[in-house]
Coordinates of C-alpha atoms in Angstrom, one line a residue:
Chain A
M5 CA 0.0 0.0 0.0
Q6 CA 2.8 2.4 1.0
M7 CA 4.6 1.7 -2.4
D8 CA 1.4 2.4 -4.3
R9 CA 0.9 5.6 -2.5
H10 CA 4.5 6.6 -3.0
S11 CA 4.4 5.8 -6.7
H12 CA 1.1 7.8 -7.0
L13 CA 2.7 10.8 -5.3
W14 CA 5.8 10.5 -7.4
R15 CA 3.9 10.4 -10.7
N16 CA 1.7 13.3 -9.7
A17 CA 4.4 15.5 -8.3
V18 CA 5.5 18.4 -10.3
A19 CA 9.0 17.8 -11.7
M20 CA 11.2 20.9 -11.5
P21 CA 14.8 21.6 -12.5
T22 CA 17.4 21.1 -9.7
V23 CA 18.4 24.2 -7.8
S24 CA 22.1 23.9 -8.6
R25 CA 23.3 27.4 -8.2
V26 CA 22.3 29.5 -5.2
A27 CA 23.2 33.0 -4.2
V28 CA 23.1 34.3 -0.6
C29 CA 23.3 38.1 -0.5
G30 CA 23.6 40.4 2.5
G31 CA 24.2 44.1 3.1
T32 CA 21.9 45.1 0.2
H33 CA 21.0 47.8 2.8
G34 CA 24.3 48.6 4.6
N35 CA 22.7 49.1 8.0
E36 CA 20.7 45.9 8.2
L37 CA 23.3 44.1 10.1
A38 CA 22.2 40.5 10.7
G39 CA 22.7 39.8 6.9
V40 CA 26.0 41.7 6.9
Y41 CA 27.4 39.6 9.7
L42 CA 26.0 36.4 8.2
V43 CA 27.7 37.1 4.9
R44 CA 31.0 37.9 6.7
E45 CA 30.7 34.6 8.6
R46 CA 30.0 32.6 5.5
L47 CA 32.8 34.2 3.6
K48 CA 35.2 33.3 6.5
R49 CA 34.3 29.7 6.2
R50 CA 34.7 29.3 2.4
A51 CA 33.3 26.1 0.9
D52 CA 35.7 23.2 0.6
G53 CA 34.0 22.2 -2.6
T54 CA 32.1 19.2 -1.2
E55 CA 28.6 20.7 -0.9
P56 CA 26.0 19.2 -3.3
V57 CA 25.0 22.7 -4.3
S58 CA 27.1 25.6 -5.4
V59 CA 26.6 28.7 -3.3
V60 CA 27.9 32.2 -4.0
T61 CA 27.9 34.5 -1.0
V62 CA 27.8 38.2 -1.8
M63 CA 28.1 41.5 0.1
S64 CA 25.7 43.5 -2.1
N65 CA 26.5 47.1 -1.2
P66 CA 30.0 47.2 0.3
R67 CA 30.2 51.0 0.4
A68 CA 26.9 51.3 2.4
V69 CA 28.1 48.6 4.7
Q70 CA 31.4 50.4 5.3
L71 CA 29.4 53.6 6.2
C72 CA 26.7 51.7 8.0
V73 CA 24.0 53.4 6.1
R74 CA 21.0 52.0 4.1
Y75 CA 22.5 53.4 0.8
V76 CA 25.0 55.9 -0.4
E77 CA 23.2 57.7 -3.2
T78 CA 20.0 55.7 -4.0
D79 CA 18.3 52.6 -2.6
L80 CA 20.1 49.6 -4.2
N81 CA 17.0 47.4 -3.7
R82 CA 15.0 49.6 -6.1
C83 CA 17.5 49.3 -8.9
F84 CA 16.7 46.0 -10.5
T85 CA 13.8 46.9 -12.8
R86 CA 14.6 46.1 -16.5
A87 CA 14.7 49.8 -17.2
T88 CA 17.4 50.5 -14.6
L89 CA 19.4 47.4 -15.4
S90 CA 19.6 48.3 -19.1
A91 CA 20.1 52.1 -18.7
P92 CA 23.5 53.4 -19.8
V93 CA 25.9 54.1 -16.9
S94 CA 28.8 56.4 -16.6
E95 CA 31.2 57.4 -13.8
T96 CA 28.7 60.0 -12.7
S97 CA 25.8 57.5 -12.4
P98 CA 24.7 56.8 -8.8
Y99 CA 26.9 54.2 -7.1
E100 CA 24.0 51.9 -6.5
M101 CA 23.0 51.9 -10.1
I102 CA 26.5 50.9 -11.2
R103 CA 26.5 48.2 -8.5
S104 CA 23.1 46.8 -9.5
Q105 CA 24.4 46.2 -13.0
E106 CA 27.5 44.5 -11.6
L107 CA 25.3 42.3 -9.5
N108 CA 23.0 41.6 -12.5
A109 CA 26.1 40.5 -14.5
L110 CA 27.4 38.4 -11.6
L111 CA 24.1 36.7 -10.5
G112 CA 21.9 37.1 -13.6
P113 CA 21.3 38.4 -16.2
K114 CA 17.8 38.7 -14.9
G115 CA 15.4 36.7 -17.0
S116 CA 18.1 34.6 -18.7
A117 CA 19.1 31.0 -18.5
Q118 CA 22.5 32.0 -16.9
A119 CA 20.8 33.5 -13.8
V120 CA 21.4 31.7 -10.5
D121 CA 18.6 29.2 -9.7
L122 CA 17.8 30.8 -6.4
L123 CA 18.7 34.2 -4.9
C124 CA 18.1 34.7 -1.2
D125 CA 18.5 38.3 -0.1
L126 CA 18.9 39.0 3.6
H127 CA 17.1 41.9 5.2
N128 CA 16.2 43.3 8.6
T129 CA 13.3 45.5 9.5
T130 CA 12.4 47.6 12.6
A131 CA 8.8 46.2 12.3
N132 CA 7.8 43.2 14.3
T133 CA 7.4 40.9 11.3
G134 CA 9.1 37.7 12.5
L135 CA 10.6 35.9 9.5
C136 CA 9.1 36.7 6.1
L137 CA 9.9 35.3 2.7
I138 CA 9.0 38.1 0.3
T139 CA 8.6 37.4 -3.4
Y140 CA 6.9 38.5 -6.6
S141 CA 5.1 35.1 -7.2
D142 CA 2.3 33.3 -5.5
C143 CA 2.9 30.1 -7.6
D144 CA 6.6 29.6 -7.3
W145 CA 6.5 26.1 -5.9
I146 CA 10.2 26.1 -4.9
C147 CA 9.8 29.3 -2.8
L148 CA 6.5 28.1 -1.3
H149 CA 8.0 24.7 -0.4
I150 CA 11.0 26.4 1.2
C151 CA 8.5 28.5 3.2
K152 CA 6.6 25.4 4.3
H153 CA 9.9 23.8 5.4
L154 CA 10.9 26.7 7.5
Q155 CA 7.5 26.9 9.1
R156 CA 7.7 23.2 10.0
E157 CA 11.3 23.4 11.4
M158 CA 11.6 26.8 13.1
A159 CA 10.0 26.4 16.4
S160 CA 10.3 29.8 18.0
T161 CA 10.1 32.2 15.0
P162 CA 6.8 32.9 13.1
V163 CA 7.5 32.3 9.3
R164 CA 5.2 33.9 6.7
Y165 CA 5.0 34.2 2.9
V166 CA 4.5 37.7 1.5
H167 CA 3.7 38.3 -2.1
F168 CA 4.0 41.5 -4.2
D169 CA 1.9 41.2 -7.3
I170 CA 4.3 42.9 -9.7
P171 CA 5.4 41.6 -13.2
L172 CA 9.0 40.6 -13.5
N173 CA 10.0 43.6 -15.7
E174 CA 8.9 46.0 -13.0
A175 CA 10.1 43.9 -10.1
Y176 CA 12.7 46.2 -8.6
S177 CA 14.5 44.2 -5.9
L178 CA 17.7 42.1 -6.0
D179 CA 15.9 38.8 -5.5
S180 CA 14.2 39.2 -8.9
V181 CA 17.5 38.5 -10.6
G182 CA 17.5 34.8 -9.8
K183 CA 15.2 32.3 -11.5
H184 CA 13.7 31.8 -8.1
G185 CA 14.2 34.4 -5.4
F186 CA 13.0 35.9 -2.2
A187 CA 14.0 38.4 0.4
M188 CA 14.4 36.8 3.8
E189 CA 13.3 39.6 6.0
I190 CA 13.6 39.4 9.8
G191 CA 12.4 41.8 12.5
P192 CA 12.3 43.5 14.8
Q193 CA 15.8 44.8 14.9
P194 CA 16.9 48.5 14.9
H195 CA 19.0 49.5 11.9
S196 CA 22.7 49.7 12.7
V197 CA 22.3 47.1 15.5
V198 CA 22.9 43.4 15.5
R199 CA 20.7 41.4 17.9
S200 CA 22.0 37.9 18.7
V201 CA 18.6 36.1 18.5
I202 CA 17.9 37.8 15.1
F203 CA 21.3 36.8 13.8
S204 CA 20.7 33.2 15.0
A205 CA 17.2 33.1 13.4
M206 CA 18.6 34.3 10.1
Q207 CA 21.4 31.8 10.3
E208 CA 18.9 29.0 11.0
G209 CA 16.6 30.2 8.1
V210 CA 19.4 30.1 5.6
Q211 CA 20.6 26.7 6.9
L212 CA 17.1 25.3 6.6
M213 CA 16.8 26.7 3.1
M214 CA 20.1 25.0 2.1
D215 CA 19.0 21.7 3.7
W216 CA 15.7 21.8 1.7
I217 CA 17.6 22.5 -1.5
C218 CA 20.1 19.7 -0.9
Q219 CA 17.3 17.2 -0.1
F220 CA 15.4 18.4 -3.2
N221 CA 18.4 18.1 -5.5
S222 CA 19.1 14.5 -4.1
G223 CA 15.6 13.4 -5.2
T224 CA 13.5 13.8 -2.1
L225 CA 9.8 14.2 -2.9
F226 CA 8.2 17.0 -0.9
E227 CA 4.5 16.4 -0.4
G228 CA 2.1 19.2 -1.3
G229 CA -0.3 21.0 1.0
W230 CA -1.1 24.6 1.5
V231 CA 0.5 27.9 2.5
D232 CA -1.1 31.1 3.7
V233 CA 0.0 33.8 1.3
Y234 CA -0.2 37.5 2.2
T235 CA -0.6 39.6 -1.0
M236 CA 0.2 43.3 -0.7
V237 CA -2.8 45.5 -1.5
K238 CA -1.8 49.0 -0.6
N239 CA 0.4 51.3 1.6
I240 CA -0.8 53.8 4.1
D241 CA 1.2 57.0 4.8
Y242 CA 1.5 58.9 8.1
P243 CA -0.8 61.9 8.6
R244 CA 1.3 64.9 7.6
D245 CA 1.1 68.7 7.8
S246 CA -0.2 69.9 4.5
E247 CA 2.5 72.7 4.2
T248 CA 5.6 71.3 5.8
H249 CA 4.9 67.6 5.0
V250 CA 6.2 66.7 8.4
I251 CA 4.4 63.8 10.2
T252 CA 1.9 64.7 12.8
A253 CA 1.2 61.3 14.3
A254 CA 2.9 58.0 15.2
V255 CA 1.5 54.5 14.7
H256 CA -1.1 53.9 17.4
P257 CA 0.1 51.8 20.4
N258 CA -2.8 49.3 19.6
L259 CA -1.3 48.7 16.2
Q260 CA 2.4 49.0 16.9
D261 CA 4.2 45.6 16.8
R262 CA 1.0 43.9 15.7
D263 CA 2.2 42.9 12.2
F264 CA -0.1 40.3 10.5
C265 CA -2.9 40.8 13.1
L266 CA -6.1 41.6 11.2
L267 CA -7.0 45.3 11.1
H268 CA -10.7 46.1 11.0
P269 CA -12.4 49.3 9.7
G270 CA -12.6 51.6 12.7
D271 CA -9.5 50.2 14.5
P272 CA -7.0 52.8 15.8
M273 CA -4.1 53.4 13.4
F274 CA -2.4 56.5 14.5
L275 CA -2.0 58.6 17.7
S276 CA -1.3 62.2 16.9
F277 CA 1.4 64.0 18.9
S278 CA -1.4 66.1 20.4
G279 CA -3.2 63.0 21.6
E280 CA -6.0 62.3 19.0
T281 CA -6.7 58.8 17.8
L282 CA -7.0 58.3 14.0
R283 CA -8.7 55.2 12.8
Y284 CA -8.5 52.9 9.8
K285 CA -11.1 54.2 7.3
G286 CA -10.9 51.4 4.7
K287 CA -13.9 49.2 4.0
E288 CA -12.1 45.9 4.0
A289 CA -10.4 44.2 6.9
L290 CA -6.8 43.6 5.9
Y291 CA -3.5 42.4 7.4
P292 CA -1.0 45.1 8.2
F293 CA 2.8 44.5 8.0
F294 CA 6.0 46.5 7.9
I295 CA 4.3 48.6 10.7
N296 CA 6.7 51.5 11.5
E297 CA 9.7 50.5 9.4
G298 CA 12.3 53.2 9.9
A299 CA 13.5 53.3 6.3
Y300 CA 9.9 53.8 5.0
Y301 CA 9.2 57.3 6.5
E302 CA 11.0 58.9 3.5
K303 CA 9.0 56.6 1.1
G304 CA 5.7 57.8 2.6
I305 CA 4.8 54.4 4.1
A306 CA 3.7 54.0 7.7
L307 CA 2.4 50.4 7.1
S308 CA 1.5 48.1 4.2
L309 CA -1.8 46.2 4.0
A310 CA -2.3 42.7 2.6
R311 CA -5.0 40.1 1.8
K312 CA -4.5 36.6 3.1
R313 CA -5.5 33.5 1.1
R314 CA -4.7 29.8 1.3
V315 CA -2.7 28.6 -1.7
E316 CA -2.6 24.9 -2.6
I317 CA 0.9 23.7 -3.5
P318 CA 1.6 20.5 -5.4
S319 CA 4.1 17.8 -4.4
V320 CA 7.4 18.6 -6.0
R321 CA 10.5 16.6 -7.0
S322 CA 13.7 17.3 -8.9
E323 CA 13.3 16.3 -12.6
T324 CA 16.8 15.0 -13.1
L325 CA 16.4 11.9 -11.0
R326 CA 13.8 9.1 -11.3
Chain B
M23 CA 15.8 67.3 58.1
A24 CA 17.2 70.8 57.5
L25 CA 15.5 72.8 54.7
V26 CA 17.7 74.3 52.0
F27 CA 16.7 77.4 50.2
L28 CA 17.5 77.6 46.5
P29 CA 17.3 80.4 44.0
A30 CA 14.2 80.5 41.8
L31 CA 14.3 79.1 38.3
A32 CA 13.2 81.8 35.9
R33 CA 13.2 79.9 32.6
M34 CA 13.9 76.4 31.2
A35 CA 14.8 75.1 27.8
V36 CA 13.5 71.9 26.2
C37 CA 15.9 70.7 23.5
G38 CA 15.2 67.9 21.0
G39 CA 17.0 66.6 17.9
T40 CA 20.5 67.1 19.4
H41 CA 20.9 63.8 17.6
G42 CA 18.9 64.2 14.4
N43 CA 17.6 60.6 14.3
E44 CA 16.4 60.3 17.9
L45 CA 12.9 61.1 17.0
S46 CA 10.8 61.3 20.1
G47 CA 12.6 64.5 21.2
V48 CA 12.2 66.0 17.7
Y49 CA 8.4 65.4 17.8
V50 CA 8.0 66.6 21.5
V51 CA 9.7 69.9 20.5
Q52 CA 7.5 70.0 17.3
E53 CA 4.4 69.5 19.4
M54 CA 5.5 72.1 22.0
E55 CA 6.1 74.6 19.2
R56 CA 2.6 73.9 17.9
Q57 CA 1.1 74.5 21.4
W58 CA 3.1 77.8 21.7
K59 CA 1.7 79.0 18.3
E60 CA -1.8 78.2 19.5
K61 CA -1.6 79.5 23.1
G62 CA 1.5 81.7 23.4
E63 CA 2.9 82.2 26.9
C64 CA -0.2 80.4 28.3
A65 CA 0.9 77.1 26.9
W66 CA 2.8 76.3 30.1
P67 CA 2.7 77.6 33.6
I68 CA 6.3 78.7 33.5
P69 CA 8.5 80.3 30.7
V70 CA 9.8 77.6 28.4
T71 CA 12.1 77.9 25.4
T72 CA 11.9 75.1 22.9
V73 CA 14.9 74.4 20.7
L74 CA 15.6 72.0 17.8
S75 CA 19.3 71.6 18.5
N76 CA 20.6 70.1 15.2
P77 CA 18.2 71.1 12.4
R78 CA 20.4 69.9 9.5
A79 CA 20.8 66.4 11.2
V80 CA 17.0 66.3 11.8
K81 CA 16.3 67.2 8.2
E82 CA 18.5 64.3 7.0
C83 CA 17.4 62.0 9.9
R84 CA 21.0 61.3 10.9
R85 CA 22.7 61.4 14.3
Y86 CA 25.0 64.2 13.1
I87 CA 26.3 65.8 9.9
E88 CA 30.1 66.1 10.6
K89 CA 30.6 65.7 14.3
D90 CA 28.5 64.4 17.3
M91 CA 27.0 67.7 18.6
N92 CA 26.6 66.3 22.0
R93 CA 30.4 66.2 22.4
C94 CA 30.9 69.8 21.4
F95 CA 30.1 71.6 24.6
N96 CA 33.3 71.3 26.6
R97 CA 35.2 74.5 27.3
A98 CA 37.9 73.8 24.8
T99 CA 35.5 73.6 21.8
L100 CA 33.3 76.5 23.0
S101 CA 36.3 78.9 23.4
S102 CA 38.1 78.0 20.1
P103 CA 37.3 80.5 17.4
I104 CA 35.1 79.5 14.5
T105 CA 36.9 79.3 11.1
D106 CA 35.8 78.3 7.6
S107 CA 36.8 74.7 8.2
S108 CA 34.9 74.4 11.5
P109 CA 32.4 71.5 11.4
Y110 CA 28.7 72.4 11.2
E111 CA 28.0 71.0 14.7
V112 CA 30.8 73.1 16.3
R113 CA 29.3 76.3 14.7
R114 CA 25.9 75.2 16.0
A115 CA 27.3 74.5 19.5
H116 CA 28.6 78.1 19.5
E117 CA 25.1 79.4 18.5
L118 CA 23.4 77.3 21.2
N119 CA 25.9 78.5 23.8
N120 CA 25.1 82.1 22.9
L121 CA 21.3 81.4 22.9
L122 CA 21.2 79.3 26.1
G123 CA 24.5 80.2 27.9
P124 CA 27.2 81.3 27.9
K125 CA 28.1 78.2 29.8
G126 CA 29.3 79.0 33.3
S127 CA 28.0 82.6 33.4
T128 CA 25.1 84.1 35.3
D129 CA 23.3 84.8 32.0
A130 CA 23.0 81.1 31.3
I131 CA 19.4 79.7 31.3
D132 CA 18.4 78.1 34.5
L133 CA 17.6 74.6 33.3
I134 CA 18.1 72.6 30.1
C135 CA 16.2 69.4 29.6
D136 CA 17.8 67.6 26.6
L137 CA 15.8 64.8 25.0
H138 CA 17.3 61.6 23.7
N139 CA 16.4 58.1 22.6
T140 CA 18.4 54.9 22.8
T141 CA 18.1 51.5 21.1
A142 CA 18.9 50.1 24.6
N143 CA 16.2 48.9 26.9
M144 CA 16.7 51.7 29.5
G145 CA 13.1 52.8 30.2
L146 CA 13.4 56.4 31.3
T147 CA 16.8 57.3 32.5
L148 CA 17.8 60.8 33.8
I149 CA 21.4 61.6 33.1
H150 CA 23.4 64.2 35.1
Y151 CA 27.0 65.2 35.4
T152 CA 27.0 65.8 39.1
T153 CA 25.8 64.2 42.3
S154 CA 25.1 67.5 44.1
D155 CA 22.6 69.4 42.0
W156 CA 19.5 69.3 44.4
V157 CA 17.2 70.8 41.8
T158 CA 17.7 68.1 39.1
L159 CA 17.8 65.4 41.7
H160 CA 14.5 66.6 43.2
I161 CA 13.1 66.6 39.7
C162 CA 14.3 63.0 39.3
K163 CA 12.7 62.0 42.7
Y164 CA 9.4 63.7 41.5
L165 CA 9.4 61.8 38.2
Q166 CA 10.1 58.5 40.0
T167 CA 7.0 59.0 42.2
K168 CA 4.7 60.2 39.4
L169 CA 5.7 57.8 36.5
T170 CA 4.6 54.3 37.5
K171 CA 4.4 52.5 34.2
V172 CA 8.0 52.8 33.2
P173 CA 11.2 52.3 35.3
V174 CA 12.8 55.7 36.1
R175 CA 16.5 55.6 36.9
V176 CA 19.1 58.2 37.6
L177 CA 22.5 58.0 36.0
V178 CA 25.4 60.1 37.2
L179 CA 28.6 60.8 35.2
D180 CA 31.0 62.4 37.7
V181 CA 32.7 64.8 35.4
P182 CA 33.7 68.4 36.3
I183 CA 31.5 70.9 34.5
S184 CA 34.3 72.5 32.4
D185 CA 35.1 69.0 31.0
A186 CA 31.4 68.2 30.5
Y187 CA 30.8 68.0 26.7
S188 CA 27.1 67.7 26.3
L189 CA 24.4 70.3 25.7
E190 CA 22.8 70.2 29.1
S191 CA 26.0 71.4 30.8
V192 CA 25.5 74.8 29.2
S193 CA 22.7 75.8 31.7
K194 CA 22.9 76.4 35.5
H195 CA 21.1 73.1 36.1
G196 CA 20.8 70.5 33.4
F197 CA 20.0 66.9 32.7
S198 CA 19.2 64.6 29.8
I199 CA 16.0 62.6 29.5
E200 CA 16.9 59.4 27.7
V201 CA 14.1 57.0 26.7
G202 CA 14.4 53.5 25.2
P203 CA 14.2 51.2 23.5
Q204 CA 13.4 52.9 20.2
P205 CA 15.2 52.3 16.9
H206 CA 16.9 55.4 15.5
G207 CA 14.9 56.9 12.7
V208 CA 11.6 55.7 14.2
V209 CA 9.1 57.3 16.5
R210 CA 7.1 54.9 18.7
A211 CA 3.9 56.3 20.3
D212 CA 4.5 54.6 23.6
I213 CA 8.1 56.1 23.9
Y214 CA 7.0 59.5 22.7
T215 CA 4.2 59.6 25.3
I216 CA 6.7 58.7 28.1
M217 CA 9.0 61.4 27.1
K218 CA 6.2 64.0 26.8
E219 CA 5.0 63.1 30.2
A220 CA 8.5 63.4 31.7
V221 CA 8.8 66.9 30.2
D222 CA 5.3 67.9 31.4
L223 CA 6.1 66.7 34.9
T224 CA 9.5 68.6 34.9
I225 CA 7.6 71.8 34.0
D226 CA 5.1 70.9 36.7
W227 CA 7.8 70.5 39.4
I228 CA 9.4 73.9 38.5
H229 CA 6.0 75.6 38.7
K230 CA 5.3 74.1 42.1
F231 CA 8.8 74.9 43.3
S232 CA 8.5 78.5 42.1
S233 CA 5.1 78.8 43.9
G234 CA 6.8 78.1 47.2
M235 CA 6.1 74.4 47.7
V236 CA 8.4 72.5 50.0
F237 CA 9.8 69.3 48.5
E238 CA 10.8 66.7 51.1
G239 CA 14.3 65.3 51.0
G240 CA 15.2 61.7 51.1
D241 CA 17.3 59.1 49.4
V242 CA 17.6 58.8 45.6
E243 CA 19.0 55.6 44.2
A244 CA 21.5 56.4 41.4
F245 CA 24.0 54.6 39.1
R246 CA 27.5 56.0 38.8
F247 CA 29.3 55.4 35.5
I248 CA 32.5 53.3 36.1
K249 CA 33.7 52.2 32.7
S250 CA 32.8 51.0 29.2
V251 CA 33.2 47.5 27.6
D252 CA 33.8 47.1 23.8
Y253 CA 32.7 44.3 21.6
P254 CA 35.1 41.5 20.7
R255 CA 36.6 42.6 17.4
D256 CA 38.7 41.1 14.6
P257 CA 42.3 42.4 15.3
E258 CA 42.8 43.3 11.6
T259 CA 39.5 44.6 10.3
R260 CA 38.1 45.8 13.6
T261 CA 34.7 44.4 12.7
L262 CA 32.6 42.8 15.4
T263 CA 33.1 39.1 16.0
A264 CA 30.2 38.8 18.5
A265 CA 26.9 40.3 19.5
I266 CA 25.5 41.0 23.0
H267 CA 24.6 37.6 24.4
P268 CA 20.8 36.9 24.4
Q269 CA 20.9 36.6 28.2
L270 CA 22.3 40.1 28.5
Q271 CA 20.4 41.8 25.7
D272 CA 17.6 44.1 27.0
R273 CA 18.7 43.6 30.7
D274 CA 19.9 47.1 31.3
F275 CA 20.6 47.9 35.0
C276 CA 20.5 44.2 36.0
L277 CA 23.4 43.0 38.3
L278 CA 26.2 41.4 36.3
K279 CA 28.2 38.8 38.2
R280 CA 31.4 37.0 37.4
G281 CA 30.7 34.1 35.0
D282 CA 27.5 35.8 33.5
P283 CA 27.4 35.7 29.7
L284 CA 28.3 39.0 27.9
F285 CA 28.7 38.1 24.2
L286 CA 27.8 35.3 21.8
S287 CA 30.2 35.1 18.9
F288 CA 28.8 34.7 15.3
S289 CA 30.5 31.3 15.4
G290 CA 28.7 30.3 18.6
E291 CA 31.1 30.8 21.5
T292 CA 30.1 32.6 24.7
V293 CA 32.3 35.3 26.2
K294 CA 31.8 35.8 30.0
Y295 CA 32.1 38.6 32.5
E296 CA 35.5 37.9 34.2
E297 CA 35.7 40.7 36.8
E298 CA 35.3 40.2 40.5
E299 CA 33.1 43.2 41.2
P300 CA 29.5 42.8 40.3
L301 CA 28.4 45.9 38.4
H302 CA 25.3 47.2 36.5
P303 CA 25.4 47.3 32.7
F304 CA 23.4 50.0 30.8
F305 CA 23.3 51.4 27.2
I306 CA 23.4 47.7 26.2
N307 CA 23.6 47.5 22.4
E308 CA 23.2 51.2 21.6
A309 CA 23.5 51.6 17.8
A310 CA 25.4 54.9 17.9
Y311 CA 28.1 53.4 20.2
Y312 CA 29.4 50.8 17.8
E313 CA 31.6 53.5 16.2
K314 CA 32.6 54.7 19.7
E315 CA 33.8 51.1 20.6
I316 CA 31.2 50.7 23.4
A317 CA 29.0 47.6 23.7
F318 CA 27.7 48.7 27.1
H319 CA 28.7 50.8 30.1
L320 CA 29.1 49.5 33.6
G321 CA 28.0 51.4 36.7
K322 CA 27.9 51.1 40.5
K323 CA 24.6 51.6 42.4
M324 CA 24.7 54.2 45.1
M325 CA 22.3 56.2 47.4
L326 CA 22.3 60.0 47.2
T327 CA 20.8 61.8 50.1
I328 CA 19.1 65.1 49.2
P329 CA 17.8 67.8 51.6
S330 CA 14.3 69.2 51.6
V331 CA 14.2 72.3 49.4
Q332 CA 12.2 75.4 49.0
V333 CA 12.5 78.5 46.7
Q334 CA 14.4 81.4 48.2
K335 CA 12.1 84.4 48.8
D336 CA 13.6 87.8 48.0

């Protein structure tokens, strides 16, 4: 009976190419330190060539890391759209634009057969998000299975799958360069600080991802199931003074740190500096995340809102082995 | 207990944005300026000057532009002439010294309350340079009695006033209100509220004091700065090789004993506290201190006895 069931699963599993080349990138934002120190640690222990999967470890924005700032001239993680990657560069182009094209040559080119199979980009946030895998696809079975694996194996860290519904050409972040890719985002951690438990969670997340890939490449069949996917719907800005554009309220204490807790119409969202409560005026209950991310004040984002839905994922196996 | 008569406090200054990315203070000052525009002198029961200390750093949401402004108020820096190559913050320190000082003179403003945030889990910490300023110590005692939802602690840096390098040393009486944990570049409503309440209570105390109220003396528990401890670093690159240990992280003002874990290296080893003397750590994992080579400070707990005080009548 077991053999029949196994053969049945095997025949019905989706066969996918092996994930032979992986990139682990940190310091894409120079002040998100767990990724910076994880990349440094990985570079110290260079591979002895016996791993079943080839991994390249990259410090994405070395100048920003050196200065411990998010970016030097422009946000590197917004430089990976097709337009920016194909624009002509000169010595006077912003540093990050030049760097994005270097990374695209190293790990891509984006959209081509030479691109790495999987790109994992390490990030931190000041928001209380736990661990999130952030991608542009809600049907990338590799990414969804990796998420499921992390959820199963990481006992003390909530793991969630966040989806931005943007076509590949307009996808602007580094992870879109790989054939499969995601940002591994962990919070809360202040920028320019490394917290030991956050570093450990990121190290564990990367290790579990590598374990899954090795098992997958060796022919393991991963049974399907379902994953909750949070799809980004819209951003909400802070209330601002109409003339000076300065913010006039902070995220409300009832909402602060409550990433992925359902926000209902009428729930408090902001507390003004003079003490008034401002409420969520949307008609649809949605899931907030990236609540009070420090780097997003200048982008006009206090929080993002997502819809949650259950996505069925098929069983998968590597196509090169029978 | 004998009653000590102290001169009246005519005016106080509330300063925010001394570090441009410590946002609670920036928004407390913004809100106070809004209240002043609305109500004028009636906004508060005593005269208050509000100051955005480092406007360029605030605009760029950075700690400082060229030099940490809160290190520019020692006598040496304040008495050196300004030249074309003077850093922005040194020029600004001279401006603030003219506005709120001059430091050490009778024209100096009576009280500066300088607002700061830290990424360390320090609750509300009131920082002074001296152990013998009865005014600021009474304000601390008052805040400790009135603020019950957050730990309120007193930190003393025993430095002679002329060597004192921070903004609050410009006034006759001064202290910093430090509230954490809050990431730099972020304002949390709960942290903002604590800071605003602390400022309002300080104003409240001065008003009561000026009106002739007697404030009973007693003992105030304080922590005196002893020394700093740096992170373990790679001898060549100077980059960190360890982070604050999970058992120390967020445990500001606990008692650190020999054998307690201090750091967990990125490769998994624990570094322990080897000293004989138990001390209290604080400013544990403050972001701005990585470049100053400080993982945390260590302090000794002590008891300060303050007399009952009342305003001197003319």
